[in-house]
CSV table of C-alpha atoms and ligand atoms in Angstrom, one decimal:
chain,number,residue,atom,x,y,z
L,271,TYR,CA,60.2,24.6,75.2
L,272,LYS,CA,62.7,21.8,74.9
L,273,VAL,CA,63.6,20.3,71.6
L,274,CYS,CA,62.5,16.6,71.3
L,275,ALA,CA,65.2,14.8,69.2
L,276,CYS,CA,67.4,11.8,69.4
L,277,LYS,CA,71.1,12.4,70.3
L,278,LYS,CA,73.4,12.1,67.2
L,279,ASP,CA,76.3,10.4,69.0
L,280,MET,CA,76.9,7.8,66.2
L,281,THR,CA,77.5,10.4,63.4
L,282,GLY,CA,80.1,9.1,60.9
L,283,MET,CA,80.0,5.5,62.3
L,284,LYS,CA,79.5,2.6,59.9
L,285,VAL,CA,77.3,-0.1,61.4
L,286,LEU,CA,76.2,-3.5,60.1
L,287,VAL,CA,73.2,-5.2,61.7
L,288,THR,CA,71.8,-8.6,60.9
L,289,ALA,CA,68.2,-9.6,61.7
L,290,GLY,CA,65.5,-12.2,61.2
L,291,PRO,CA,65.6,-15.9,60.6
L,292,THR,CA,67.3,-17.8,57.7
L,293,GLN,CA,65.5,-20.3,55.5
L,294,GLU,CA,67.2,-23.5,54.4
L,295,ALA,CA,65.5,-25.1,51.4
L,296,LEU,CA,64.6,-28.8,51.4
L,297,ASP,CA,63.0,-28.8,48.0
L,298,PRO,CA,61.3,-26.1,45.8
L,299,VAL,CA,58.3,-25.8,48.3
L,300,ARG,CA,59.7,-26.4,51.7
L,301,TYR,CA,62.4,-25.0,54.1
L,302,LEU,CA,63.7,-25.2,57.7
L,303,THR,CA,63.6,-22.0,59.7
L,304,ASN,CA,63.0,-20.7,63.3
L,305,HIS,CA,60.6,-18.3,65.1
L,306,SER,CA,62.7,-15.1,64.7
L,307,SER,CA,60.5,-12.1,63.9
L,308,GLY,CA,63.4,-9.7,63.2
L,309,LYS,CA,62.0,-7.1,65.6
L,310,MET,CA,65.2,-6.9,67.8
L,311,GLY,CA,67.5,-6.3,64.8
L,312,TYR,CA,65.2,-3.9,63.0
L,313,ASN,CA,64.9,-1.8,66.2
L,314,ILE,CA,68.7,-1.8,66.6
L,315,ALA,CA,69.1,-0.7,62.9
L,316,LYS,CA,66.5,2.1,63.5
L,317,ILE,CA,68.1,3.4,66.7
L,318,CYS,CA,71.6,3.5,65.1
L,319,MET,CA,70.1,5.4,62.1
L,320,LEU,CA,68.4,7.9,64.5
L,321,ARG,CA,71.6,8.4,66.4
L,322,GLY,CA,73.4,9.4,63.1
L,323,ALA,CA,75.1,6.2,61.9
L,324,ASP,CA,75.4,4.9,58.4
L,325,VAL,CA,73.5,1.6,58.8
L,326,THR,CA,73.5,-1.5,56.6
L,327,LEU,CA,70.9,-4.1,57.6
L,328,VAL,CA,71.2,-7.7,56.3
L,329,SER,CA,67.9,-9.3,56.9
L,330,GLY,CA,66.4,-12.7,56.5
L,331,LYS,CA,62.7,-12.9,55.5
L,332,THR,CA,60.5,-11.1,58.0
L,333,ALA,CA,57.1,-9.5,58.0
L,334,LEU,CA,58.6,-6.1,58.8
L,335,ALA,CA,58.9,-3.1,56.5
L,336,ALA,CA,62.5,-2.0,55.7
L,337,PRO,CA,63.4,0.9,58.0
L,338,MET,CA,63.8,4.3,56.3
L,339,PHE,CA,67.4,5.7,55.8
L,340,VAL,CA,68.9,2.2,56.3
L,341,ARG,CA,70.6,0.2,53.5
L,342,THR,CA,68.7,-3.0,53.7
L,343,ILE,CA,70.0,-6.2,52.0
L,344,PRO,CA,67.5,-9.0,51.9
L,345,VAL,CA,68.8,-12.6,52.2
L,346,THR,CA,67.2,-16.0,52.4
L,347,SER,CA,69.7,-18.7,53.6
L,348,ALA,CA,72.6,-18.8,56.0
L,349,LYS,CA,74.9,-19.0,53.0
L,350,ASP,CA,73.4,-15.8,51.5
L,351,MET,CA,73.8,-14.1,54.9
L,352,PHE,CA,77.4,-15.2,55.1
L,353,ASP,CA,78.2,-13.8,51.7
L,354,ALA,CA,76.4,-10.4,52.3
L,355,VAL,CA,77.9,-10.0,55.8
L,356,THR,CA,81.5,-11.0,55.0
L,357,SER,CA,81.6,-8.8,51.9
L,358,HIS,CA,80.5,-5.6,53.9
L,359,ALA,CA,82.2,-6.4,57.2
L,360,PRO,CA,85.8,-5.0,56.5
L,361,GLU,CA,84.6,-1.4,56.3
L,362,MET,CA,82.4,-1.6,59.4
L,363,ASP,CA,83.1,0.1,62.8
L,364,LEU,CA,80.4,-1.9,64.6
L,365,ILE,CA,78.7,-5.2,63.7
L,366,ILE,CA,75.7,-6.4,65.7
L,367,LYS,CA,74.5,-9.9,64.8
L,368,ALA,CA,70.9,-10.2,66.0
L,369,ALA,CA,69.9,-12.7,63.3
L,370,ALA,CA,68.8,-16.2,64.1
L,371,VAL,CA,71.0,-18.2,61.7
L,372,ALA,CA,70.2,-21.8,61.0
L,373,ASP,CA,73.0,-24.1,62.4
L,374,TYR,CA,72.1,-26.8,59.9
L,375,ARG,CA,70.7,-27.1,56.4
L,376,PRO,CA,69.5,-30.1,54.4
L,377,SER,CA,72.6,-31.7,52.9
L,378,HIS,CA,70.9,-31.9,49.5
L,379,ILE,CA,68.2,-29.7,48.0
L,380,ALA,CA,65.8,-31.8,45.9
L,381,ASP,CA,65.2,-30.5,42.4
L,382,GLU,CA,61.6,-31.6,42.5
L,383,LYS,CA,59.0,-31.6,45.2
L,384,VAL,CA,59.5,-34.5,47.6
L,385,LYS,CA,56.5,-36.8,47.3
L,386,LYS,CA,55.2,-38.5,50.4
L,387,SER,CA,55.3,-42.2,51.0
L,388,ASP,CA,54.1,-44.4,53.9
L,389,ALA,CA,57.7,-44.9,55.2
L,390,GLU,CA,59.4,-42.7,57.8
L,391,LEU,CA,61.4,-39.9,56.3
L,392,ALA,CA,64.8,-38.8,57.6
L,393,ILE,CA,66.4,-35.7,56.3
L,394,PRO,CA,70.3,-35.5,56.4
L,395,LEU,CA,71.5,-32.1,57.6
L,396,GLU,CA,74.9,-30.5,57.3
L,397,ARG,CA,76.4,-27.6,59.3
L,398,THR,CA,76.2,-24.0,58.0
L,399,ASP,CA,79.1,-21.7,58.4
L,400,ASP,CA,79.2,-19.8,61.7
L,401,ILE,CA,79.2,-16.2,60.4
L,402,LEU,CA,79.9,-14.6,63.8
L,403,LYS,CA,82.8,-16.9,64.4
L,404,TYR,CA,84.3,-16.0,61.0
L,405,LEU,CA,83.9,-12.3,61.8
L,406,GLY,CA,85.7,-12.8,65.2
L,407,GLU,CA,88.5,-14.5,63.4
L,408,HIS,CA,88.8,-11.7,60.9
L,409,LYS,CA,88.1,-8.8,63.3
L,410,ARG,CA,90.3,-5.8,62.4
L,411,PRO,CA,91.7,-3.6,65.2
L,412,GLY,CA,89.2,-1.1,66.4
L,413,GLN,CA,86.2,-3.0,65.1
L,414,PHE,CA,83.5,-3.8,67.7
L,415,LEU,CA,81.7,-7.1,67.4
L,416,CYS,CA,78.4,-7.8,69.3
L,417,GLY,CA,76.5,-11.1,69.1
L,418,PHE,CA,73.3,-12.4,70.5
L,419,SER,CA,72.8,-15.6,72.5
L,420,MET,CA,69.5,-17.4,72.7
L,421,GLU,CA,69.4,-20.0,75.5
L,422,THR,CA,66.8,-22.0,77.4
L,423,GLU,CA,69.1,-23.1,80.2
L,424,ASN,CA,72.5,-22.2,81.7
L,425,MET,CA,72.2,-18.8,79.9
L,426,LEU,CA,75.2,-17.0,81.5
L,427,GLU,CA,77.8,-19.8,81.3
L,428,ASN,CA,76.8,-20.8,77.7
L,429,SER,CA,76.8,-17.2,76.6
L,430,GLN,CA,80.2,-16.5,78.1
L,431,LYS,CA,81.5,-19.4,76.2
L,432,LYS,CA,80.2,-18.0,72.9
L,433,LEU,CA,81.7,-14.6,73.7
L,434,GLN,CA,85.1,-16.2,74.1
L,435,LYS,CA,84.9,-18.8,71.3
L,436,LYS,CA,83.8,-16.2,68.7
L,437,ASN,CA,86.2,-13.4,69.9
L,438,LEU,CA,83.3,-11.0,70.6
L,439,ASP,CA,83.4,-7.7,72.5
L,440,MET,CA,79.9,-8.2,73.8
L,441,ILE,CA,77.1,-10.7,73.7
L,442,VAL,CA,73.5,-10.0,74.5
L,443,ALA,CA,72.0,-13.0,76.2
L,444,ASN,CA,68.3,-13.8,76.6
L,445,ASN,CA,66.5,-16.7,78.1
L,446,LEU,CA,63.8,-17.9,75.8
L,447,LYS,CA,61.9,-19.5,78.7
L,448,MET,CA,61.2,-16.2,80.4
L,449,ALA,CA,57.8,-14.6,79.6
L,450,GLY,CA,58.3,-11.3,77.8
L,451,ALA,CA,61.6,-12.4,76.3
L,452,GLY,CA,62.6,-13.8,72.9
L,453,PHE,CA,61.4,-14.1,69.4
L,454,GLU,CA,57.9,-12.9,68.8
L,455,THR,CA,57.3,-10.4,71.6
L,456,ASP,CA,57.8,-6.6,71.4
L,457,THR,CA,59.7,-6.8,74.7
L,458,ASN,CA,62.8,-8.5,75.7
L,459,ILE,CA,64.7,-9.4,79.0
L,460,VAL,CA,68.4,-9.2,78.2
L,461,THR,CA,71.8,-9.4,79.9
L,462,PHE,CA,74.8,-7.6,78.4
L,463,ILE,CA,78.0,-9.7,78.8
L,464,THR,CA,81.5,-8.4,78.1
L,465,PRO,CA,84.8,-10.2,78.9
L,466,ASP,CA,84.7,-8.6,82.4
L,467,THR,CA,81.2,-7.4,83.1
L,468,VAL,CA,77.6,-8.8,83.3
L,469,THR,CA,74.7,-6.3,83.2
L,470,GLU,CA,71.2,-7.5,83.7
L,471,LEU,CA,68.4,-5.3,82.4
L,472,PRO,CA,64.7,-5.5,83.4
L,473,ILE,CA,62.0,-6.3,80.9
L,474,MET,CA,61.6,-3.4,78.4
L,475,GLY,CA,60.5,-2.7,74.8
L,476,LYS,CA,62.9,-3.9,72.1
L,477,ASP,CA,63.3,-0.3,71.0
L,478,GLN,CA,64.5,0.6,74.5
L,479,VAL,CA,66.8,-2.5,74.6
L,480,ALA,CA,68.3,-1.3,71.3
L,481,PHE,CA,68.9,2.2,72.8
L,482,ARG,CA,70.5,0.8,76.0
L,483,LEU,CA,72.6,-1.6,73.9
L,484,ILE,CA,74.1,1.3,71.9
L,485,ASP,CA,74.6,3.3,75.1
L,486,LYS,CA,76.6,0.4,76.5
L,487,ILE,CA,78.7,-0.1,73.4
L,488,LEU,CA,79.5,3.6,73.1
L,489,GLU,CA,80.5,3.7,76.8
L,490,LEU,CA,82.9,0.7,76.2
L,491,LYS,CA,84.4,1.9,73.0
L,492,THR,CA,85.7,5.2,71.8
L,493,PHE,CA,85.2,5.0,68.0
R,60,CTP,N1,75.5,-17.1,64.5
R,60,CTP,C1,76.0,-16.9,63.3
R,60,CTP,N2,76.1,-17.9,62.3
R,60,CTP,C2,75.6,-19.2,62.6
R,60,CTP,C3,75.0,-19.4,63.9
R,60,CTP,C4,75.0,-18.3,64.8
R,60,CTP,O1,76.5,-15.8,63.0
R,60,CTP,N3,75.7,-20.1,61.7
R,60,CTP,C5,75.4,-16.0,65.4
R,60,CTP,C6,74.0,-15.5,65.8
R,60,CTP,O2,73.7,-14.5,64.9
R,60,CTP,C7,74.2,-15.0,67.2
R,60,CTP,C8,75.3,-15.8,67.8
R,60,CTP,O3,76.0,-16.4,66.7
R,60,CTP,O4,74.6,-13.6,67.2
R,60,CTP,C9,74.8,-16.9,68.7
R,60,CTP,O5,73.8,-17.7,68.1
R,60,CTP,P1,73.2,-18.9,69.0
R,60,CTP,O6,72.3,-19.7,68.1
R,60,CTP,O7,72.7,-18.4,70.3
R,60,CTP,O8,74.5,-19.8,69.4
R,60,CTP,P2,75.4,-20.8,68.6
R,60,CTP,O9,76.8,-20.4,68.6
R,60,CTP,O10,74.8,-21.1,67.2
R,60,CTP,O11,75.2,-22.1,69.5
R,60,CTP,P3,73.9,-23.0,69.8
R,60,CTP,O12,72.9,-22.7,68.8
R,60,CTP,O13,74.4,-24.4,69.8
R,60,CTP,O14,73.5,-22.5,71.2
R,61,CA,CA1,72.6,-21.6,66.9
């Protein structure tokens, strides 16, 4: 009889994971968002917990139940996520940013519901803060920073640029146009990119992607 249990090779590690979409309010009843389901980030949080880590999950609004034995901090907007992530980041050994953060938000949030008219409506948008870029600029020695990259074309080149620009140790790239990859599926097709390696993985469940991602990070880094 062999014991069936998850290896505890993250014991004592402090991990911060972000997941899900952000919502950017337009008025009291409407917001801008994206198709992120949160499944990738929630799977990563769960796998880190099973492997013995102390896990904090900063999550945008999703339909998923908060994972057990994980400190879950719910947020709504990119600004909320920035505040939650940057306040917890300094003590973390590993930060994995799987959230789909809005790049823009309405420049102004109307106090009252916007009423329709017959004219065309244009909504001015302003940039949100790039949370991952901020973390890269404030990375402390020994801290490992992993981002995600969602592309529909030139996946490798664009993702390598993000890795460099944001001062990351790894980026997990996926091409939204491949069947079985991306937002709403239970599977993903990812490529792990580091400053000097590119590792393509076959299609697999998001729980397995999470497991392989942690294997790769632990292999690269001795915490
Ligand atoms: N990200 C972030 N804060 C933002 C935007 C993105 O922290 N305001 C993070 C995401 O969580 C992800 C990584 O940056 O880990 C890459 O996100 P992605 O949208 O693929 O790339 P961008 O740098 O936003 O560039 P673009 O959307 O133009 O491709
Ligand atoms: Ca973006």
